[in-house]
Amino acid sequence: MTPYGVYVHIPFCASRCDYCDFATWTDRGHLIDAYVDAVLVDLRRHSDAPAATSVFFGGGTPSLLPAESLVAILNGIDTTPGAEVTVECNPDSIDRNKLEQYAAAGVNRISLGVQSMRAHVLDALGRTHIPENVAKAVADARDVGIDRISLDLIYGTPGESFDDWKATLDDALALEPQHISAYALTVESGTPLGRRIASGGFPATDDDDQATKYELADDRLHAAGYRWYEISNWARPGEQCRHNILYWSSGDYLAIGCAAHGHRDGRRWWNVRTPERYIEAITTGRSPEAGAEELDGPARAEEALALALRMASGIDAGSSRGPIDEVIADLVAGGMVQRCAGDRIVLTRPGRLLATDVTARLLLAGVGTR
């Protein structure tokens, strides 16, 4: 069965994190009902789409929706037997009652926005939840039968010490999730955190500090039985996020909701950014698309290589000789990639830390595009 995904964007939040520049709003709660209605109409417009092998509710804070509303959306999506259905949840806005309704409707995976297990680091990020709520959410999910649990972590926050990060990893591992994502903090200039750093109120993020913390995460997760399968993602065997693999393998997925991105057969599109414009487009019978692009052969090949190289399966570099082979040999000698079965190459850990540079060198040499 060819994988096919549905991404549903829920743009509502109770409060906005200080590092966030996503398409989310804290003052649009009055639009929730109209937005859910628009999403259901949009899904009906795509009734000819393949049955989804994975569904992902992202945001924003999907768990902020009334459970009945999220379930109504899920019921409007045609899924295959055994489809992976993930809901991103905030530890403060999820409870046992919601989780029970999720499980009854077919949700079988939740992704908890943890970020840190240290209160002062959460304060620096503008997060409102307390670490104790994470453990409660995990326990409640398991009690209602949602066994696939992922924790999202962020490292490199100003004021986060090495020991803080180590403690966050230890506390996260103690909950025994099936999956952990760990991302280096990216500071965007227009966010409250970005403005505080620019004004000197907070120190800037440090590349060396983030690299050290990435290495710690990789070591501790590996020792605990998790394996990296994408640069920022580790999982127990068989617990990789199938929906995200769809993205990294250049698969097809439907975009539902404002600001959502979709892809099919080399065509990428994105919807209007705000919930008001999305609701208006749907209710007036217009497409919510804000723009689109068609990827030609070379562009598709370059993107496919850049995405695939992020994964532990690596890329097929082919049996080319000359300049391409020289570049690969240099990267192997420099410890950035390693050769695997056949002509495949995979990023080493140092290569993962410098993945953008490695990708640029491979593309410049024509790897995978000739």
Coordinates of C-alpha atoms in Angstrom, one line a residue:
M1 CA 0.0 0.0 0.0
T2 CA 1.4 3.4 -1.0
P3 CA 1.7 5.6 2.1
Y4 CA -0.5 8.7 2.0
G5 CA -0.8 11.2 4.8
V6 CA -3.3 13.9 6.0
Y7 CA -2.0 16.8 8.0
V8 CA -4.6 18.9 9.9
H9 CA -3.4 22.2 11.3
I10 CA -5.1 23.5 14.4
P11 CA -4.0 27.1 14.8
F12 CA -5.3 27.8 18.4
C13 CA -3.2 28.1 21.5
A14 CA -4.0 29.2 25.1
S15 CA -0.8 31.1 25.2
R16 CA 2.1 31.7 22.8
C17 CA 5.6 30.4 23.6
D18 CA 8.3 33.0 23.5
Y19 CA 10.3 31.2 20.8
C20 CA 7.3 30.3 18.5
D21 CA 6.8 31.9 15.1
F22 CA 4.3 29.3 13.9
A23 CA 0.9 30.1 12.4
T24 CA -0.9 30.0 15.8
W25 CA -3.1 32.5 17.6
T26 CA -4.2 32.9 21.3
D27 CA -7.1 35.4 20.6
R28 CA -9.1 33.4 18.1
G29 CA -11.0 30.9 20.3
H30 CA -14.3 32.3 19.1
L31 CA -13.5 30.9 15.7
I32 CA -13.0 27.3 16.8
D33 CA -16.5 26.1 15.8
A34 CA -16.4 27.8 12.4
Y35 CA -12.9 26.5 11.8
V36 CA -13.9 23.0 12.6
D37 CA -16.9 23.3 10.2
A38 CA -14.6 24.6 7.5
V39 CA -12.1 21.8 8.0
L40 CA -15.0 19.2 7.6
V41 CA -16.1 20.9 4.4
D42 CA -12.5 21.0 3.1
L43 CA -12.2 17.2 3.8
R44 CA -15.3 16.5 1.8
R45 CA -13.9 18.5 -1.1
H46 CA -11.0 16.0 -1.1
S47 CA -13.2 12.9 -0.8
D48 CA -11.4 11.4 -3.9
A49 CA -8.1 11.4 -2.1
P50 CA -6.5 8.0 -1.2
A51 CA -7.2 6.5 2.2
A52 CA -4.7 7.8 4.6
T53 CA -2.1 5.5 6.1
S54 CA -1.3 8.3 8.6
V55 CA -3.0 11.3 10.1
F56 CA -1.3 14.1 12.0
F57 CA -3.0 16.8 14.0
G58 CA -0.5 19.6 14.5
G59 CA -0.5 23.2 15.5
G60 CA -0.9 25.2 17.5
T61 CA -2.4 23.1 20.2
P62 CA -4.8 20.4 18.8
S63 CA -5.6 19.2 22.3
L64 CA -7.1 22.6 23.0
L65 CA -10.1 21.7 20.8
P66 CA -13.1 20.1 22.5
A67 CA -12.5 16.4 22.1
E68 CA -15.8 16.1 20.2
S69 CA -14.5 18.5 17.6
L70 CA -11.2 16.7 17.0
V71 CA -13.1 13.4 16.8
A72 CA -15.5 14.8 14.3
I73 CA -12.5 15.8 12.1
L74 CA -10.9 12.4 12.4
N75 CA -14.2 10.8 11.5
G76 CA -14.2 12.8 8.3
I77 CA -10.9 11.3 7.1
D78 CA -10.9 8.0 5.3
T79 CA -8.1 5.9 6.8
T80 CA -6.7 2.5 6.1
P81 CA -6.8 -0.3 8.7
G82 CA -4.0 0.2 11.2
A83 CA -3.4 3.8 10.1
E84 CA -1.2 5.8 12.4
V85 CA -3.1 8.7 14.0
T86 CA -1.1 11.3 16.0
V87 CA -2.3 14.2 18.0
E88 CA 0.1 16.9 19.3
C89 CA -0.8 17.6 22.9
N90 CA 0.1 20.2 25.5
P91 CA 0.5 18.7 29.0
D92 CA -1.8 21.5 30.4
S93 CA -4.7 21.0 27.9
I94 CA -4.9 17.2 27.8
D95 CA -6.8 15.1 30.4
R96 CA -8.1 11.6 30.8
N97 CA -11.5 12.4 29.4
K98 CA -10.1 13.8 26.1
L99 CA -7.7 10.9 25.8
E100 CA -10.5 8.4 26.3
Q101 CA -12.4 10.0 23.4
Y102 CA -9.3 10.1 21.3
A103 CA -8.6 6.4 21.8
A104 CA -12.3 5.5 21.1
A105 CA -12.1 7.4 17.8
G106 CA -8.8 5.7 16.7
V107 CA -6.1 8.0 17.9
N108 CA -3.2 5.7 18.6
R109 CA -0.2 8.0 19.1
I110 CA 0.3 11.3 21.0
S111 CA 3.1 13.7 20.8
L112 CA 3.6 15.7 24.0
G113 CA 5.2 19.2 23.8
V114 CA 7.6 18.8 26.8
Q115 CA 10.6 20.9 25.7
S116 CA 12.2 20.7 29.2
M117 CA 11.7 19.1 32.5
R118 CA 13.3 22.1 34.4
A119 CA 11.0 24.9 35.5
H120 CA 13.4 27.8 34.9
V121 CA 14.1 26.5 31.3
L122 CA 10.4 26.3 30.7
D123 CA 10.0 29.9 32.0
A124 CA 12.8 31.1 29.6
L125 CA 10.8 29.5 26.7
G126 CA 7.5 31.0 27.8
R127 CA 6.0 27.6 28.4
T128 CA 3.2 27.4 30.9
H129 CA 3.0 23.7 31.8
I130 CA 4.8 22.2 34.8
P131 CA 6.9 19.1 34.5
E132 CA 4.6 17.1 36.8
N133 CA 1.8 17.4 34.2
V134 CA 4.0 15.5 31.7
A135 CA 4.1 12.3 33.8
K136 CA 0.3 12.6 34.4
A137 CA -0.4 12.9 30.7
V138 CA 1.7 9.9 29.9
A139 CA 0.1 7.8 32.6
D140 CA -3.4 8.8 31.5
A141 CA -2.7 8.0 27.8
R142 CA -1.5 4.6 28.7
D143 CA -4.4 3.9 31.0
V144 CA -6.9 4.6 28.1
G145 CA -4.9 2.4 25.7
I146 CA -2.8 5.0 23.7
D147 CA 0.5 3.2 24.0
R148 CA 2.5 5.1 21.4
I149 CA 3.9 8.2 23.1
S150 CA 6.4 10.7 21.8
L151 CA 8.1 13.5 23.8
D152 CA 9.3 16.6 22.1
L153 CA 12.3 18.2 23.7
I154 CA 14.3 21.4 23.0
Y155 CA 18.0 21.9 24.0
G156 CA 20.2 25.0 23.9
T157 CA 17.8 27.4 25.7
P158 CA 19.6 30.4 27.2
G159 CA 20.2 29.6 30.9
E160 CA 20.0 25.9 30.4
S161 CA 23.1 24.2 31.8
F162 CA 24.6 20.9 30.7
D163 CA 23.2 19.4 33.9
D164 CA 19.7 20.8 33.2
W165 CA 19.7 19.1 29.8
K166 CA 21.0 15.9 31.3
A167 CA 18.2 15.9 33.9
T168 CA 15.6 16.6 31.2
L169 CA 16.8 13.6 29.3
D170 CA 16.9 11.4 32.4
D171 CA 13.4 12.4 33.4
A172 CA 12.1 11.9 29.9
L173 CA 13.6 8.4 29.7
A174 CA 12.1 7.5 33.1
L175 CA 8.7 7.9 31.4
E176 CA 9.7 5.2 28.9
P177 CA 8.2 6.8 25.8
Q178 CA 8.4 5.0 22.5
H179 CA 9.8 8.0 20.7
I180 CA 11.7 11.1 21.5
S181 CA 12.4 14.2 19.3
A182 CA 15.1 16.6 20.4
Y183 CA 15.6 19.9 18.6
A184 CA 18.1 22.6 18.9
L185 CA 16.5 25.9 19.9
T186 CA 16.1 28.2 16.8
V187 CA 15.7 31.8 17.7
E188 CA 13.6 33.8 15.3
S189 CA 14.0 37.6 15.3
G190 CA 10.4 38.5 15.6
T191 CA 9.6 36.5 18.7
P192 CA 9.7 37.7 22.3
L193 CA 12.8 35.4 22.9
G194 CA 14.5 36.8 19.8
R195 CA 13.9 40.4 21.0
R196 CA 15.2 39.7 24.4
I197 CA 18.4 38.2 23.0
A198 CA 18.8 41.1 20.6
S199 CA 18.5 43.6 23.4
G200 CA 21.0 41.8 25.5
G201 CA 18.5 40.5 28.1
F202 CA 19.4 36.9 27.3
P203 CA 22.6 35.4 25.9
A204 CA 22.5 34.2 22.4
T205 CA 22.4 30.5 21.7
D206 CA 25.8 28.8 21.3
D207 CA 26.5 26.4 18.5
D208 CA 29.1 24.5 20.5
D209 CA 26.8 24.2 23.5
Q210 CA 24.1 22.8 21.3
A211 CA 26.4 20.4 19.6
T212 CA 27.6 19.1 23.0
K213 CA 24.0 18.6 24.1
Y214 CA 23.1 16.8 20.9
E215 CA 25.9 14.4 21.5
L216 CA 24.7 13.8 25.1
A217 CA 21.2 13.1 23.8
D218 CA 22.5 10.7 21.2
D219 CA 24.6 8.8 23.7
R220 CA 21.9 8.6 26.4
L221 CA 19.1 7.7 24.1
H222 CA 21.3 5.0 22.3
A223 CA 22.2 3.5 25.7
A224 CA 18.5 3.4 26.6
G225 CA 17.6 1.4 23.5
Y226 CA 16.5 4.2 21.2
R227 CA 18.0 4.5 17.7
W228 CA 18.2 7.6 15.6
Y229 CA 16.3 7.4 12.4
E230 CA 16.3 11.1 11.5
I231 CA 18.7 13.7 12.7
S232 CA 16.4 15.0 15.5
N233 CA 14.4 11.8 16.1
W234 CA 15.0 8.6 18.0
A235 CA 12.7 5.7 18.5
R236 CA 12.5 2.2 19.9
P237 CA 12.5 -0.5 17.2
G238 CA 9.4 -0.2 15.1
E239 CA 8.2 3.0 16.8
Q240 CA 9.3 5.5 14.2
C241 CA 6.7 8.2 13.3
R242 CA 5.3 6.9 10.0
H243 CA 3.8 10.2 9.1
N244 CA 7.0 12.1 9.4
I245 CA 8.9 9.5 7.4
L246 CA 6.4 10.3 4.7
Y247 CA 7.7 13.9 4.6
W248 CA 11.4 12.9 4.6
S249 CA 10.8 10.3 1.9
S250 CA 9.1 12.8 -0.4
G251 CA 5.8 11.1 -0.1
D252 CA 2.3 12.5 -0.7
Y253 CA 0.2 14.2 1.9
L254 CA -2.9 16.3 2.0
A255 CA -3.0 19.8 3.6
I256 CA -6.0 20.6 5.7
G257 CA -6.4 23.9 7.6
C258 CA -4.8 27.3 7.5
A259 CA -1.1 27.4 6.9
A260 CA -1.0 23.7 6.2
H261 CA 1.4 22.4 3.4
G262 CA 0.7 19.5 1.1
H263 CA 2.5 17.6 -1.6
R264 CA 1.4 15.3 -4.4
D265 CA 3.2 14.0 -7.5
G266 CA 5.8 16.8 -7.3
R267 CA 3.4 19.6 -6.7
R268 CA 3.7 21.4 -3.4
W269 CA 1.1 23.8 -2.1
W270 CA 0.3 25.8 1.0
N271 CA -2.9 27.2 2.4
V272 CA -3.8 30.8 3.5
R273 CA -2.1 31.6 6.8
T274 CA -4.9 32.9 9.0
P275 CA -8.0 31.0 10.3
E276 CA -10.2 33.9 9.2
R277 CA -9.1 33.7 5.6
Y278 CA -9.3 29.9 5.6
I279 CA -12.9 30.0 6.9
E280 CA -13.9 32.6 4.4
A281 CA -12.4 30.7 1.5
I282 CA -14.1 27.4 2.4
T283 CA -17.5 29.0 3.2
T284 CA -17.5 30.9 -0.1
G285 CA -16.6 27.8 -2.1
R286 CA -13.0 29.0 -3.0
S287 CA -9.8 27.0 -2.7
P288 CA -7.9 27.9 0.4
E289 CA -4.6 27.6 -1.4
A290 CA -2.3 30.6 -1.1
G291 CA 0.3 29.3 -3.5
A292 CA 1.9 26.3 -5.1
E293 CA 4.9 25.2 -7.0
E294 CA 5.7 22.4 -9.4
L295 CA 9.1 20.7 -8.8
D296 CA 10.8 19.7 -12.1
G297 CA 13.0 16.7 -12.3
P298 CA 16.3 18.2 -11.0
A299 CA 14.5 20.2 -8.3
R300 CA 12.7 17.1 -7.1
A301 CA 15.9 15.1 -7.1
E302 CA 17.7 17.7 -5.1
E303 CA 15.0 18.0 -2.5
A304 CA 14.7 14.2 -2.2
L305 CA 18.4 13.9 -1.6
A306 CA 18.4 16.7 1.1
L307 CA 15.5 15.0 2.9
A308 CA 16.7 11.4 2.6
L309 CA 20.2 12.3 3.8
R310 CA 18.6 13.3 7.1
M311 CA 17.6 9.7 7.7
A312 CA 19.6 6.8 9.1
S313 CA 18.9 4.9 5.8
G314 CA 21.0 7.5 4.0
I315 CA 21.1 7.9 0.2
D316 CA 22.2 5.9 -2.8
A317 CA 25.2 7.8 -4.1
G318 CA 25.4 5.7 -7.2
S319 CA 28.6 4.2 -8.7
S320 CA 29.8 7.5 -10.3
R321 CA 33.5 8.2 -10.5
G322 CA 35.4 11.4 -11.0
P323 CA 34.4 14.5 -9.0
I324 CA 31.5 12.9 -7.3
D325 CA 33.6 10.1 -6.0
E326 CA 36.3 12.5 -4.8
V327 CA 33.7 14.6 -2.8
I328 CA 32.3 11.4 -1.2
A329 CA 35.9 10.2 -0.4
D330 CA 36.7 13.6 1.2
L331 CA 33.5 13.4 3.3
V332 CA 34.3 9.8 4.4
A333 CA 37.9 10.8 5.2
G334 CA 36.6 13.8 7.2
G335 CA 34.3 11.6 9.2
M336 CA 31.1 13.2 7.9
V337 CA 29.6 10.2 6.1
Q338 CA 30.2 6.5 6.1
R339 CA 29.7 4.0 3.3
C340 CA 27.2 1.3 3.9
A341 CA 25.8 -1.7 1.8
G342 CA 26.3 -1.1 -1.9
D343 CA 26.7 2.5 -2.8
R344 CA 24.7 4.0 0.1
I345 CA 26.2 6.7 2.3
V346 CA 24.9 7.7 5.8
L347 CA 25.7 10.7 7.9
T348 CA 27.9 10.0 10.9
R349 CA 27.2 11.9 14.1
P350 CA 29.6 14.7 13.2
G351 CA 27.9 14.7 9.8
R352 CA 24.5 15.1 11.4
L353 CA 25.8 18.2 13.2
L354 CA 26.9 19.7 9.9
A355 CA 24.2 18.2 7.7
T356 CA 23.5 21.4 5.8
D357 CA 27.1 21.7 4.8
V358 CA 27.4 18.0 3.8
T359 CA 24.2 18.3 1.8
A360 CA 25.4 21.4 0.0
R361 CA 28.7 19.6 -1.0
L362 CA 26.9 16.6 -2.3
L363 CA 24.4 18.6 -4.3
L364 CA 27.2 20.8 -5.7
A365 CA 29.0 17.6 -6.9
G366 CA 25.8 16.4 -8.5
V367 CA 25.2 13.4 -6.2
G368 CA 21.8 12.0 -6.8
T369 CA 20.9 14.6 -9.5
R370 CA 22.7 13.3 -12.5

